[in-house]
Amino acid sequence: MTSDNLAFYSLVAIYSAMGVYLFAFIAFTLDLARRSAAAPAVAEAIPAARVGQLTSAGSVTTIERPLVAEVPPAGRASSRFERVAYALTALGWVLHAAGTVLRGVAAHRVPWANMFEFSLTASAIIVGVFVFVQVWQNLKWLGAYITGFALIVLGFGTVGFYVNVVPLPPALQSYWLVIHVFVASLGTAFFAIGAGLSLAQLVQVRREANRFSGLTFLDTVPNAEKLENLAYRVIVVGFVFWTFTLIAGAIWAEHAWGRYWGWDTKEVWTFIIWTIFAGYIHARATRGWRGSRSSWLAIVGFGAVMFNFTIVNLFFKGLHTYSGL
Amino acid sequence: MGYLRFFWRQLTSMRTALFLLLLLAIAAVPGSLFPQRSSDPNGVSLYFTNNKDLAPVLDKLQLFDVYSSAWFSAIYLLLFISLIGCVIPRTAFHLKALRSKPPRTPARLDRLAAFSAFEIAPGQLDAASAPITATSTVEAARQNLRKSGYRVQLFENRGPDGPEFSVSAERGYLRETGNLIFHTALIGILLAVGIGGGFGYTGQKVLVVGQAFANVRISFDSFNPGRFFNDNQLQPYRLVVDDFTAKYEKENLNAFGQPIDYTLKVTTYEGSGGAKKQVLKVNSPLEIGGNQVYLLGNGYAPFVTVKDPTGKVVFSEKVPFLPQDANLTSLGIVKIADGLSSQVGMRALLYPTAVKDSAGASASNNPDLYNPELALVVYKGDLGIDKGVPTSSYSLNTDKMTEIAGPGIDAATIRLKPGETATIPGGLGSVTFENAAPKSDAKNLQLSVPRFVSLDVHRDPTQGWVLFFAILVLGGLLTSLFIPRRRVWVKVIEASDGRLRLEYAGLARGEDPGLDAAVADIAARHSQQLGLKLTS
């Protein structure tokens, strides 16, 4: 099979993935609507004192409190929409990943050497993280945000950034392309999910303060504090990846351009993003900055990531001119 | 003094650090909006030409040198002073904490997070059929916690309900160690960058294939030393450019003519080591004499010969031409100051693969040499180089010159193929576009025009240190973010009727989402060890 054929099949797989994501997005949205319609779940009372017994050599003693003093999650069965949406997302992701891999096979290299390929890979990682993160935490209510975001990225990628398979220019012929750009897209994925959680936190805080009573589906998602903690844990992982991206990029820049740091526009923005998220982490330890303020920082930080990927790539002059456009 | 102390306390507070950090992010933005002298000097001069009124104002605000500007430096220096003011006391505190025992068990554990408690009836036996006592219970907890990496300390005192035996445990000191390493390494990076900039240098050199370069200051085309540089730091070595090949895509029509490989072959001479053949590529610089030599650019250097009317050679050089576009249409200047009846300047364009566009203008449609053509616009008069004012060899000032061949006058632009010669109008002599291919291969157009490479030579004595600190930053970050620091207490209260009350509690120090689970796990393992089983 020729390279052009493979690139064509890759595109077919991507378009199919977009179709499936569209249905997943609709189903996730319907699920949110259902969550709103359902009667608000009554928070289960904390189990009373005597929940268990300890036996020791026949005699019985009582526990005064449960060993784990955590409120069990509101017992809410997943709706049919949610299950369908999740299954569709997983299916779309398989197609998406296949399309991305095919693109790499067609090009005989990693599929993240220009903006089009980067949109494929980064969005595949975002959805992949979402699909697998459910093992750790049930974050399926974020599905509409994730599939919607992936659709927008893929839409821009295929329509706006598409380029044919071309060989790598000499400056990109380095194993650092594999490491630096891949870790950057990993970081982007975690920041994207962190921003989604922070956005939910902002809305949840306003709801909890009884500022408004709409969006009742938010009764079925974790409370603001839990959301903030989840966002923090996700963003911290993204921050580590971003730090690595910065260092790996500097090492590569030293090899290719003769200096490890030169305030190239892309370097500037990578630095700005790093600083914003460093601020985010410090905000968590600063009185008066927990909660909504740090959520805003997380959202601004992810906005800077998107700005760096789109506006800086397309309109700013610099050495990272690899959009292929 | 009190005022100073107040100022210092403000500066080293977390709130100020956060403010400075965010301010630094904002202050970095203009450097991406305006061209910077450090990375894009041509962009700056272009900005001055296009915005005659605005540019000087922006320049006053140092917006073309953002990253060395007073205001940007002020922010990051304040940030680092704040950082140092935070790191030093914390290091002292942490060193003390590392040597000290876990603190006394709080009187009331039930106020803490992850609290749980249960009671054991009097006279129970453990798994080894030994009686369960307060001391054996605490000892079991101590061993358990030690095995899990806690630092432990036993306490004993009289409580309101009877004697209390407790173990106080703490783990995750590495979290703070990592945190301090992270912040100290950031200071290290700043210092290493500063020192490296002071003692290092960068230099540029354009070399046509066949030319040699010796590492002495005068042989550089441009040289930017750091503040503390002196010429003794230049280690003697020499390199000769043997060959340069550029490969362009020929099969993939979507990328036809796109560069796919640049390979530079050089011979180096260093110390008494003799000749050494080496290869440079874009992503693999040459290490020599404490320098890194990078292949940053390349282009064509047409071989031009000018003779006077008698046939005497007055100029014969391979002139590096500056690439103007992706198809390597290249612009070069030839200046003949002496030897002809008048000074002559030529502004020349090389088209590696010359084609006529629809309007009849020349253009190149491939960067490789398929149909090379040299187009010369010739001027005579005063080159303006006699007064000793330095002029760029890449520009021609025609203010005091008249065009004698070129567009708009009778004598047309001189167009030459490799090997061709034309007379210069006005009986000044002749100009030849030499075919540089060897005689045996004279038909091979690919070899007809020599190439030049532009090399960047760097010395950065602290580059390795920067990398070292960067790795520490990453390591410190990982440990400070993912190792939980927590205190855990297990307390046994012996009631007067012989019942044992067991209490467990934990306290997070910093982010610790796993605290509840960890305390529950400790309680579960402890009761298991005592032979107690949880049923529900």
Coordinates of N, CA, C and O in Angstrom, one line a residue, chain B residues 358-467:
Chain B
S358 N 4.7 33.8 -15.5 CA 3.8 34.2 -16.5 C 4.0 35.7 -17.0 O 3.8 36.1 -18.1
A359 N 4.5 36.5 -16.1 CA 4.8 37.9 -16.4 C 6.2 38.1 -17.1 O 6.6 39.2 -17.4
G360 N 6.9 37.0 -17.2 CA 8.2 37.0 -17.9 C 9.3 37.3 -17.0 O 10.5 37.4 -17.4
A361 N 9.0 37.4 -15.7 CA 10.1 37.6 -14.7 C 10.8 36.3 -14.3 O 10.2 35.2 -14.4
S362 N 12.1 36.4 -14.0 CA 12.8 35.2 -13.6 C 12.4 34.8 -12.2 O 12.1 35.6 -11.4
A363 N 12.4 33.5 -12.0 CA 12.2 32.9 -10.7 C 12.9 31.6 -10.6 O 13.3 31.0 -11.6
S364 N 13.0 31.0 -9.4 CA 13.5 29.7 -9.3 C 12.4 28.8 -8.8 O 11.6 29.2 -8.0
N365 N 12.3 27.6 -9.4 CA 11.2 26.7 -8.9 C 11.8 25.5 -8.2 O 11.0 24.5 -8.0
N366 N 13.0 25.4 -7.9 CA 13.6 24.3 -7.2 C 14.9 24.8 -6.5 O 15.6 25.6 -7.1
P367 N 15.1 24.4 -5.3 CA 16.4 24.8 -4.6 C 17.6 24.2 -5.2 O 18.7 24.6 -4.9
D368 N 17.5 23.1 -5.9 CA 18.6 22.4 -6.4 C 19.0 23.0 -7.8 O 18.3 23.7 -8.4
L369 N 20.2 22.6 -8.2 CA 20.8 23.2 -9.4 C 20.4 22.4 -10.7 O 21.1 21.5 -11.1
Y370 N 19.2 22.8 -11.2 CA 18.8 22.1 -12.5 C 19.1 23.1 -13.7 O 19.3 22.6 -14.8
N371 N 18.9 24.4 -13.5 CA 19.1 25.3 -14.5 C 19.6 26.6 -14.0 O 19.0 27.6 -13.9
P372 N 20.9 26.6 -13.4 CA 21.3 27.8 -12.7 C 21.5 29.0 -13.6 O 22.0 28.8 -14.8
E373 N 21.1 30.1 -13.1 CA 21.3 31.4 -13.9 C 21.7 32.5 -13.0 O 21.1 32.6 -11.9
L374 N 22.6 33.3 -13.4 CA 23.0 34.4 -12.6 C 22.6 35.7 -13.3 O 22.9 35.9 -14.5
A375 N 21.8 36.6 -12.7 CA 21.4 37.8 -13.3 C 22.1 39.0 -12.5 O 22.0 39.1 -11.3
L376 N 22.8 39.8 -13.3 CA 23.6 40.8 -12.7 C 23.1 42.2 -13.1 O 23.0 42.5 -14.3
V377 N 22.9 43.1 -12.1 CA 22.6 44.5 -12.4 C 23.9 45.2 -12.0 O 24.4 45.0 -10.9
V378 N 24.5 46.0 -13.0 CA 25.8 46.5 -12.8 C 25.7 48.0 -12.6 O 25.0 48.7 -13.3
Y379 N 26.5 48.5 -11.6 CA 26.6 50.0 -11.3 C 28.1 50.4 -11.4 O 29.0 49.6 -11.1
K380 N 28.3 51.6 -11.8 CA 29.7 52.1 -11.7 C 29.6 53.5 -11.0 O 28.6 54.1 -10.9
G381 N 30.8 53.9 -10.4 CA 30.8 55.1 -9.6 C 31.6 54.9 -8.3 O 32.6 54.2 -8.3
D382 N 31.0 55.5 -7.2 CA 31.7 55.4 -6.0 C 31.1 54.4 -5.0 O 29.9 54.6 -4.7
L383 N 31.8 53.4 -4.7 CA 31.2 52.3 -3.8 C 31.1 52.8 -2.4 O 30.4 52.2 -1.6
G384 N 31.7 53.9 -2.1 CA 31.6 54.5 -0.7 C 32.3 53.7 0.4 O 31.9 53.7 1.5
I385 N 33.4 53.0 -0.1 CA 34.1 52.2 0.9 C 35.5 52.7 1.2 O 36.2 52.1 2.0
D386 N 35.8 53.8 0.6 CA 37.2 54.3 0.7 C 37.4 55.1 2.0 O 38.5 55.2 2.4
K387 N 36.4 55.6 2.6 CA 36.5 56.4 3.8 C 36.8 55.6 5.1 O 36.9 56.1 6.1
G388 N 36.8 54.3 4.9 CA 37.1 53.5 6.1 C 35.9 53.2 6.9 O 35.9 52.6 8.0
V389 N 34.7 53.7 6.4 CA 33.5 53.4 7.2 C 33.1 51.9 6.8 O 33.0 51.6 5.7
P390 N 32.9 51.1 7.9 CA 32.6 49.7 7.6 C 31.2 49.6 6.9 O 30.3 50.2 7.2
T391 N 31.2 48.8 5.8 CA 29.9 48.5 5.1 C 29.7 47.0 5.1 O 30.7 46.3 5.1
S392 N 28.5 46.7 4.9 CA 28.2 45.2 4.9 C 28.5 44.7 3.5 O 28.3 45.4 2.5
S393 N 29.1 43.5 3.5 CA 29.4 42.9 2.2 C 28.2 42.4 1.5 O 28.2 41.9 0.4
Y394 N 27.0 42.4 2.3 CA 25.8 41.9 1.7 C 24.8 43.0 1.2 O 23.7 42.8 0.9
S395 N 25.4 44.3 1.2 CA 24.5 45.4 0.7 C 25.4 46.3 -0.2 O 26.6 46.4 0.0
L396 N 24.7 47.0 -1.1 CA 25.4 47.9 -2.0 C 24.7 49.2 -2.0 O 23.5 49.3 -2.2
N397 N 25.5 50.2 -1.6 CA 24.9 51.6 -1.6 C 25.1 52.2 -3.0 O 26.3 52.5 -3.4
T398 N 24.0 52.5 -3.7 CA 24.2 53.0 -5.1 C 23.9 54.5 -5.2 O 23.7 55.0 -6.2
D399 N 23.9 55.2 -4.0 CA 23.6 56.6 -4.0 C 24.6 57.4 -5.0 O 24.2 58.3 -5.6
K400 N 25.8 57.0 -5.0 CA 26.8 57.7 -5.8 C 27.2 56.8 -7.0 O 28.4 56.9 -7.5
M401 N 26.3 56.0 -7.5 CA 26.7 55.1 -8.6 C 25.6 55.3 -9.6 O 24.5 55.6 -9.4
T402 N 26.0 54.9 -10.9 CA 25.0 54.9 -12.0 C 24.9 53.5 -12.5 O 25.9 52.8 -12.6
E403 N 23.6 53.2 -12.8 CA 23.4 51.9 -13.4 C 23.9 51.8 -14.8 O 23.6 52.7 -15.6
I404 N 24.6 50.7 -15.1 CA 25.1 50.6 -16.5 C 24.6 49.4 -17.1 O 24.7 49.2 -18.4
A405 N 24.0 48.5 -16.4 CA 23.3 47.3 -17.0 C 22.2 46.9 -16.0 O 22.5 46.7 -14.9
G406 N 21.0 46.8 -16.6 CA 19.9 46.4 -15.7 C 18.6 46.9 -16.2 O 18.5 47.5 -17.3
P407 N 17.5 46.7 -15.4 CA 16.2 47.1 -15.9 C 16.1 48.6 -16.0 O 16.8 49.3 -15.2
G408 N 15.4 49.1 -16.9 CA 15.1 50.5 -17.0 C 16.1 51.3 -17.8 O 16.0 52.5 -18.0
I409 N 17.2 50.6 -18.3 CA 18.2 51.3 -19.1 C 18.4 50.5 -20.4 O 17.9 49.4 -20.5
D410 N 19.2 51.1 -21.3 CA 19.4 50.4 -22.6 C 20.1 49.1 -22.4 O 19.7 48.1 -23.0
A411 N 21.1 49.1 -21.7 CA 21.9 47.8 -21.5 C 21.1 46.9 -20.5 O 20.9 47.3 -19.4
A412 N 20.7 45.7 -21.0 CA 19.8 44.9 -20.2 C 20.7 44.2 -19.1 O 21.9 44.2 -19.1
T413 N 19.9 43.6 -18.1 CA 20.5 42.9 -17.0 C 21.4 41.8 -17.7 O 21.0 41.1 -18.7
I414 N 22.6 41.6 -17.1 CA 23.5 40.5 -17.7 C 23.0 39.2 -17.1 O 22.8 39.0 -15.9
R415 N 22.7 38.2 -18.0 CA 22.2 36.9 -17.6 C 23.3 35.8 -18.0 O 23.6 35.7 -19.2
L416 N 23.7 35.1 -17.1 CA 24.8 34.1 -17.4 C 24.5 32.7 -16.9 O 23.9 32.5 -15.8
K417 N 24.8 31.7 -17.7 CA 24.8 30.3 -17.3 C 26.2 30.0 -16.8 O 27.2 30.6 -17.2
P418 N 26.4 28.9 -16.1 CA 27.7 28.5 -15.6 C 28.7 28.4 -16.8 O 28.3 27.8 -17.8
G419 N 29.8 29.0 -16.7 CA 30.8 29.0 -17.8 C 30.7 30.1 -18.8 O 31.6 30.3 -19.6
E420 N 29.7 30.9 -18.7 CA 29.5 32.0 -19.7 C 30.2 33.3 -19.2 O 30.3 33.5 -18.0
T421 N 30.5 34.1 -20.2 CA 31.2 35.4 -19.9 C 30.4 36.5 -20.7 O 29.9 36.2 -21.7
A422 N 30.3 37.7 -20.1 CA 29.7 38.8 -20.8 C 30.6 40.0 -20.6 O 31.3 40.1 -19.6
T423 N 30.5 40.9 -21.5 CA 31.3 42.2 -21.3 C 30.5 43.1 -20.5 O 29.2 43.1 -20.5
I424 N 31.2 43.9 -19.7 CA 30.5 44.9 -18.9 C 30.4 46.1 -19.7 O 31.4 46.6 -20.3
P425 N 29.2 46.7 -19.9 CA 29.0 47.9 -20.7 C 29.9 49.0 -20.3 O 30.3 49.1 -19.2
G426 N 30.3 49.8 -21.3 CA 31.1 51.0 -21.1 C 32.6 50.6 -21.2 O 33.5 51.3 -20.7
G427 N 32.9 49.4 -21.7 CA 34.3 49.0 -22.0 C 35.0 48.8 -20.7 O 36.2 49.0 -20.6
L428 N 34.3 48.5 -19.6 CA 35.0 48.3 -18.3 C 35.7 47.0 -18.2 O 36.6 46.8 -17.4
G429 N 35.3 46.0 -19.0 CA 35.9 44.7 -18.9 C 34.9 43.6 -19.1 O 33.9 43.8 -19.8
S430 N 35.1 42.4 -18.4 CA 34.2 41.3 -18.6 C 33.9 40.6 -17.3 O 34.6 40.8 -16.3
V431 N 32.8 39.9 -17.2 CA 32.4 39.2 -16.0 C 32.1 37.8 -16.4 O 31.4 37.5 -17.4
T432 N 32.6 36.8 -15.6 CA 32.4 35.4 -15.9 C 31.7 34.7 -14.7 O 32.1 34.9 -13.6
F433 N 30.7 33.9 -15.1 CA 30.0 33.0 -14.1 C 30.7 31.7 -14.2 O 30.4 30.9 -15.1
E434 N 31.7 31.5 -13.4 CA 32.6 30.3 -13.6 C 31.8 29.0 -13.3 O 31.0 29.0 -12.3
N435 N 32.1 28.0 -14.1 CA 31.6 26.7 -13.8 C 32.5 26.0 -12.8 O 33.7 25.7 -13.1
A436 N 32.0 25.7 -11.6 CA 32.9 25.2 -10.6 C 33.1 23.7 -10.6 O 33.9 23.1 -9.9
A437 N 32.3 23.1 -11.5 CA 32.4 21.6 -11.6 C 33.8 21.2 -12.1 O 34.4 22.0 -12.9
P438 N 34.4 20.1 -11.7 CA 35.7 19.7 -12.2 C 35.6 19.5 -13.7 O 34.6 19.1 -14.2
K439 N 36.8 19.6 -14.4 CA 36.8 19.5 -15.8 C 36.3 18.2 -16.3 O 35.5 18.1 -17.3
S440 N 36.5 17.1 -15.5 CA 36.1 15.8 -15.9 C 34.6 15.7 -15.9 O 34.0 14.8 -16.5
D441 N 33.9 16.5 -15.1 CA 32.5 16.4 -14.9 C 31.8 17.7 -15.2 O 30.8 18.1 -14.6
A442 N 32.3 18.4 -16.2 CA 31.9 19.8 -16.5 C 30.5 19.9 -16.8 O 29.8 21.0 -16.6
K443 N 29.8 18.9 -17.3 CA 28.4 18.9 -17.7 C 27.5 18.8 -16.5 O 26.3 19.0 -16.7
N444 N 28.0 18.4 -15.4 CA 27.2 18.2 -14.2 C 26.8 19.5 -13.6 O 27.6 20.1 -12.8
L445 N 25.6 20.0 -13.9 CA 25.2 21.3 -13.3 C 25.1 21.2 -11.8 O 25.3 22.3 -11.2
Q446 N 24.9 20.1 -11.2 CA 24.8 20.0 -9.8 C 26.0 20.5 -9.1 O 26.0 20.9 -7.9
L447 N 27.1 20.4 -9.8 CA 28.4 20.8 -9.2 C 28.8 22.2 -9.7 O 29.9 22.7 -9.3
S448 N 28.0 22.8 -10.5 CA 28.5 24.0 -11.2 C 28.6 25.3 -10.3 O 29.3 26.2 -10.5
V449 N 27.8 25.3 -9.2 CA 27.9 26.4 -8.3 C 28.3 25.9 -6.9 O 27.7 25.0 -6.3
P450 N 29.4 26.5 -6.3 CA 29.8 26.1 -5.0 C 28.8 26.4 -3.9 O 28.0 27.3 -4.2
R451 N 28.9 25.8 -2.8 CA 28.0 26.1 -1.7 C 28.8 26.6 -0.5 O 30.0 26.4 -0.4
F452 N 28.0 27.4 0.3 CA 28.7 27.8 1.5 C 27.8 27.3 2.7 O 26.7 26.9 2.5
V453 N 28.4 27.2 3.8 CA 27.7 26.9 5.1 C 27.9 28.0 6.0 O 28.9 28.7 6.0
S454 N 26.9 28.3 6.9 CA 27.1 29.2 7.9 C 27.1 28.5 9.3 O 26.2 27.7 9.6
L455 N 28.2 28.7 10.0 CA 28.5 27.9 11.2 C 28.3 28.8 12.4 O 28.7 30.0 12.4
D456 N 27.7 28.3 13.4 CA 27.7 29.0 14.7 C 28.6 28.3 15.7 O 28.6 27.1 15.8
V457 N 29.5 29.1 16.3 CA 30.5 28.5 17.2 C 30.1 29.0 18.6 O 30.0 30.2 18.8
H458 N 29.9 28.1 19.5 CA 29.5 28.5 20.9 C 30.4 28.0 21.9 O 30.9 26.9 21.8
R459 N 30.6 28.7 22.9 CA 31.2 28.2 24.1 C 30.3 28.6 25.3 O 30.0 29.8 25.4
D460 N 29.8 27.6 26.0 CA 28.9 27.9 27.2 C 29.4 27.1 28.3 O 29.1 25.9 28.4
P461 N 30.3 27.6 29.1 CA 31.0 26.8 30.2 C 30.0 26.2 31.2 O 30.4 25.3 31.8
T462 N 28.8 26.8 31.3 CA 28.0 26.3 32.4 C 26.8 25.5 31.9 O 25.8 25.2 32.6
Q463 N 26.8 25.2 30.6 CA 25.7 24.5 30.0 C 25.4 23.2 30.7 O 24.2 22.9 31.0
G464 N 26.5 22.5 31.1 CA 26.3 21.2 31.8 C 25.6 21.4 33.1 O 24.8 20.6 33.6
W465 N 26.0 22.5 33.8 CA 25.4 22.9 35.1 C 23.9 23.2 35.0 O 23.1 22.8 35.8
V466 N 23.6 23.9 33.9 CA 22.2 24.2 33.7 C 21.4 22.9 33.6 O 20.3 22.7 34.2
L467 N 22.0 22.0 32.8 CA 21.3 20.7 32.6 C 21.2 19.9 34.0 O 20.1 19.4 34.3

